[in-house]
Amino acid sequence: MLTDAELTVLGLVTERPRHGYELDEVVSERGMRDWTALGFSSIYYVLGKLRDRGLVAEVAGERAHAKAKKTFTATDAGRRACAAAAEAAIAELRPVHPPVLVGLANSPAIPPGRLANALVRRAEAVEERLAEVRRAAAAQPTAPPFVRTIFDYSIGQLEAEAEWLTGML
């Protein structure tokens, strides 16, 4: 079983060989930090774990980037593991634990005016985030279809929450 961070990194090196700095750039460009816990400092740690499991291998040759020390590519076992884990992640409904649900479960403790204010602040934050994701998507008009799908999914989720919040206010 792969963690979300492992699957993210493995998927990116399955696309093509990459070094840690490039992985960080792609994670940022595609807005992946919004849905996976993968910071720059953990990228090489994850690559090391994947290498130790035989899922990625170092590519011999020139440095692809001045700061890059190693470039990695997926092994055949890595490609198979990536495909299986990605399929499972798409097909299986896993529980999520959004803090907003904990807050709503405890909302009777919030004075009514403050609850309404919290919902307004959340609605504003959702609208800001929706605008950010739309800008990020528009900035990558030539992104591969699977990347566009991720943006579309994120936009759909945010639009659904904005609609729900409108009904709550």
mmCIF file of C-alpha atoms in Angstrom:
data_model
loop_
_atom_site.group_PDB
_atom_site.id
_atom_site.type_symbol
_atom_site.label_atom_id
_atom_site.label_comp_id
_atom_site.label_asym_id
_atom_site.label_seq_id
_atom_site.Cartn_x
_atom_site.Cartn_y
_atom_site.Cartn_z
ATOM 1 C CA MET A 1 0.000 0.000 0.000
ATOM 2 C CA LEU A 2 1.249 3.462 -0.885
ATOM 3 C CA THR A 3 0.651 6.617 1.136
ATOM 4 C CA ASP A 4 -0.826 9.585 -0.705
ATOM 5 C CA ALA A 5 2.611 11.250 -0.739
ATOM 6 C CA GLU A 6 4.247 8.091 -2.112
ATOM 7 C CA LEU A 7 1.610 7.706 -4.819
ATOM 8 C CA THR A 8 1.947 11.370 -5.778
ATOM 9 C CA VAL A 9 5.735 11.188 -6.138
ATOM 10 C CA LEU A 10 5.628 7.794 -7.839
ATOM 11 C CA GLY A 11 3.029 9.065 -10.294
ATOM 12 C CA LEU A 12 5.169 12.051 -11.205
ATOM 13 C CA VAL A 13 8.275 9.942 -11.859
ATOM 14 C CA THR A 14 6.109 7.474 -13.788
ATOM 15 C CA GLU A 15 5.200 10.333 -16.134
ATOM 16 C CA ARG A 16 8.922 10.843 -16.807
ATOM 17 C CA PRO A 17 12.226 10.837 -14.923
ATOM 18 C CA ARG A 18 12.471 13.754 -12.512
ATOM 19 C CA HIS A 19 14.719 15.132 -9.803
ATOM 20 C CA GLY A 20 13.543 16.455 -6.450
ATOM 21 C CA TYR A 21 13.557 20.117 -7.428
ATOM 22 C CA GLU A 22 11.476 19.413 -10.515
ATOM 23 C CA LEU A 23 9.077 17.314 -8.441
ATOM 24 C CA ASP A 24 8.635 20.272 -6.101
ATOM 25 C CA GLU A 25 7.993 22.606 -9.045
ATOM 26 C CA VAL A 26 5.355 20.297 -10.554
ATOM 27 C CA VAL A 27 3.659 19.803 -7.173
ATOM 28 C CA SER A 28 3.411 23.593 -6.835
ATOM 29 C CA GLU A 29 2.313 24.261 -10.432
ATOM 30 C CA ARG A 30 -0.458 21.683 -10.326
ATOM 31 C CA GLY A 31 -1.727 22.801 -6.916
ATOM 32 C CA MET A 32 -1.037 19.365 -5.465
ATOM 33 C CA ARG A 33 -0.150 20.724 -2.019
ATOM 34 C CA ASP A 34 -3.819 21.573 -1.601
ATOM 35 C CA TRP A 35 -4.790 17.913 -1.560
ATOM 36 C CA THR A 36 -1.724 15.980 -0.486
ATOM 37 C CA ALA A 37 0.680 16.492 2.388
ATOM 38 C CA LEU A 38 3.893 16.705 0.403
ATOM 39 C CA GLY A 39 6.352 19.415 1.306
ATOM 40 C CA PHE A 40 9.680 20.011 -0.389
ATOM 41 C CA SER A 41 11.560 18.607 2.580
ATOM 42 C CA SER A 42 9.736 15.280 2.313
ATOM 43 C CA ILE A 43 10.212 14.691 -1.424
ATOM 44 C CA TYR A 44 13.683 13.126 -1.137
ATOM 45 C CA TYR A 45 12.576 11.161 1.918
ATOM 46 C CA VAL A 46 9.680 9.701 -0.105
ATOM 47 C CA LEU A 47 11.971 9.027 -3.072
ATOM 48 C CA GLY A 48 14.314 7.131 -0.735
ATOM 49 C CA LYS A 49 11.457 5.007 0.583
ATOM 50 C CA LEU A 50 10.268 4.258 -2.967
ATOM 51 C CA ARG A 51 13.833 3.399 -4.025
ATOM 52 C CA ASP A 52 14.260 1.054 -1.051
ATOM 53 C CA ARG A 53 11.069 -0.749 -2.078
ATOM 54 C CA GLY A 54 12.278 -1.098 -5.673
ATOM 55 C CA LEU A 55 9.591 1.195 -7.086
ATOM 56 C CA VAL A 56 11.939 3.911 -8.378
ATOM 57 C CA ALA A 57 15.556 3.877 -9.475
ATOM 58 C CA GLU A 58 18.194 6.526 -9.917
ATOM 59 C CA VAL A 59 18.932 7.473 -13.507
ATOM 60 C CA ALA A 60 22.591 7.681 -14.404
ATOM 61 C CA GLY A 61 23.737 10.668 -16.370
ATOM 62 C CA GLU A 62 23.922 14.420 -16.264
ATOM 63 C CA ARG A 63 22.160 16.550 -13.734
ATOM 64 C CA ALA A 64 18.895 17.859 -15.108
ATOM 65 C CA HIS A 65 19.044 20.903 -12.828
ATOM 66 C CA ALA A 66 21.964 22.743 -11.244
ATOM 67 C CA LYS A 67 20.723 21.921 -7.721
ATOM 68 C CA ALA A 68 19.676 18.366 -8.558
ATOM 69 C CA LYS A 69 21.748 15.565 -7.154
ATOM 70 C CA LYS A 70 19.777 12.595 -8.439
ATOM 71 C CA THR A 71 17.130 11.954 -11.052
ATOM 72 C CA PHE A 72 14.642 9.153 -10.503
ATOM 73 C CA THR A 73 12.411 7.084 -12.743
ATOM 74 C CA ALA A 74 9.787 4.467 -12.004
ATOM 75 C CA THR A 75 10.753 0.815 -12.300
ATOM 76 C CA ASP A 76 8.400 -1.710 -13.893
ATOM 77 C CA ALA A 77 7.284 -2.685 -10.385
ATOM 78 C CA GLY A 78 6.773 1.010 -9.643
ATOM 79 C CA ARG A 79 4.590 1.486 -12.708
ATOM 80 C CA ARG A 80 2.453 -1.496 -11.710
ATOM 81 C CA ALA A 81 2.190 -0.292 -8.104
ATOM 82 C CA CYS A 82 1.313 3.221 -9.272
ATOM 83 C CA ALA A 83 -1.436 1.949 -11.575
ATOM 84 C CA ALA A 84 -2.934 -0.306 -8.899
ATOM 85 C CA ALA A 85 -2.820 2.350 -6.175
ATOM 86 C CA ALA A 86 -4.223 5.058 -8.460
ATOM 87 C CA GLU A 87 -7.085 2.803 -9.548
ATOM 88 C CA ALA A 88 -7.893 1.985 -5.916
ATOM 89 C CA ALA A 89 -7.748 5.665 -4.924
ATOM 90 C CA ILE A 90 -10.260 6.504 -7.664
ATOM 91 C CA ALA A 91 -12.593 3.559 -7.133
ATOM 92 C CA GLU A 92 -12.679 3.301 -3.345
ATOM 93 C CA LEU A 93 -14.623 5.746 -1.231
ATOM 94 C CA ARG A 94 -12.481 6.544 1.792
ATOM 95 C CA PRO A 95 -13.615 8.477 4.828
ATOM 96 C CA VAL A 96 -12.402 12.048 5.080
ATOM 97 C CA HIS A 97 -12.248 14.042 8.259
ATOM 98 C CA PRO A 98 -12.868 17.697 7.426
ATOM 99 C CA PRO A 99 -12.623 19.941 10.500
ATOM 100 C CA VAL A 100 -15.782 21.783 9.401
ATOM 101 C CA LEU A 101 -17.808 18.689 10.346
ATOM 102 C CA VAL A 102 -16.327 18.700 13.853
ATOM 103 C CA GLY A 103 -17.215 22.378 14.105
ATOM 104 C CA LEU A 104 -20.772 21.767 12.888
ATOM 105 C CA ALA A 105 -21.172 18.903 15.339
ATOM 106 C CA ASN A 106 -20.313 21.346 18.108
ATOM 107 C CA SER A 107 -22.112 24.371 16.679
ATOM 108 C CA PRO A 108 -24.754 24.457 19.468
ATOM 109 C CA ALA A 109 -21.943 25.745 21.705
ATOM 110 C CA ILE A 110 -21.397 28.773 19.441
ATOM 111 C CA PRO A 111 -23.561 31.845 20.054
ATOM 112 C CA PRO A 112 -25.943 32.265 17.056
ATOM 113 C CA GLY A 113 -24.434 35.533 15.794
ATOM 114 C CA ARG A 114 -20.937 34.092 15.917
ATOM 115 C CA LEU A 115 -22.059 30.930 14.112
ATOM 116 C CA ALA A 116 -23.549 33.030 11.309
ATOM 117 C CA ASN A 117 -20.333 35.064 11.154
ATOM 118 C CA ALA A 118 -18.230 31.880 10.975
ATOM 119 C CA LEU A 119 -20.356 30.626 8.078
ATOM 120 C CA VAL A 120 -19.959 33.956 6.269
ATOM 121 C CA ARG A 121 -16.172 33.819 6.767
ATOM 122 C CA ARG A 122 -16.129 30.263 5.450
ATOM 123 C CA ALA A 123 -18.200 31.268 2.405
ATOM 124 C CA GLU A 124 -15.740 34.086 1.687
ATOM 125 C CA ALA A 125 -12.785 31.706 2.053
ATOM 126 C CA VAL A 126 -14.416 29.171 -0.280
ATOM 127 C CA GLU A 127 -15.033 31.870 -2.909
ATOM 128 C CA GLU A 128 -11.398 33.044 -2.630
ATOM 129 C CA ARG A 129 -10.128 29.485 -2.974
ATOM 130 C CA LEU A 130 -12.433 28.862 -5.922
ATOM 131 C CA ALA A 131 -11.009 31.936 -7.660
ATOM 132 C CA GLU A 132 -7.441 30.728 -6.936
ATOM 133 C CA VAL A 133 -8.103 27.274 -8.388
ATOM 134 C CA ARG A 134 -9.788 28.758 -11.456
ATOM 135 C CA ARG A 135 -6.766 31.060 -11.980
ATOM 136 C CA ALA A 136 -4.353 28.140 -11.591
ATOM 137 C CA ALA A 137 -6.348 26.090 -14.088
ATOM 138 C CA ALA A 138 -6.495 28.983 -16.566
ATOM 139 C CA ALA A 139 -2.733 29.474 -16.241
ATOM 140 C CA GLN A 140 -2.172 25.949 -17.571
ATOM 141 C CA PRO A 141 -4.240 25.800 -20.773
ATOM 142 C CA THR A 142 -2.027 23.086 -22.253
ATOM 143 C CA ALA A 143 -2.021 20.862 -19.160
ATOM 144 C CA PRO A 144 -2.651 17.181 -19.889
ATOM 145 C CA PRO A 145 -6.288 16.028 -19.623
ATOM 146 C CA PHE A 146 -5.722 14.261 -16.298
ATOM 147 C CA VAL A 147 -4.436 17.509 -14.777
ATOM 148 C CA ARG A 148 -7.482 19.381 -16.123
ATOM 149 C CA THR A 149 -9.658 16.697 -14.514
ATOM 150 C CA ILE A 150 -8.063 17.358 -11.123
ATOM 151 C CA PHE A 151 -8.770 21.082 -11.460
ATOM 152 C CA ASP A 152 -12.345 20.325 -12.584
ATOM 153 C CA TYR A 153 -12.901 18.043 -9.585
ATOM 154 C CA SER A 154 -11.548 20.661 -7.175
ATOM 155 C CA ILE A 155 -13.697 23.371 -8.743
ATOM 156 C CA GLY A 156 -16.768 21.136 -8.550
ATOM 157 C CA GLN A 157 -16.144 20.424 -4.861
ATOM 158 C CA LEU A 158 -15.711 24.109 -4.060
ATOM 159 C CA GLU A 159 -18.789 25.084 -6.071
ATOM 160 C CA ALA A 160 -20.840 22.473 -4.200
ATOM 161 C CA GLU A 161 -19.654 23.830 -0.851
ATOM 162 C CA ALA A 162 -20.354 27.415 -1.945
ATOM 163 C CA GLU A 163 -23.896 26.393 -2.908
ATOM 164 C CA TRP A 164 -24.382 24.614 0.425
ATOM 165 C CA LEU A 165 -23.135 27.662 2.316
ATOM 166 C CA THR A 166 -25.500 29.908 0.372
ATOM 167 C CA GLY A 167 -28.371 27.754 1.613
ATOM 168 C CA MET A 168 -27.074 27.993 5.179
ATOM 169 C CA LEU A 169 -26.855 31.795 5.200
#
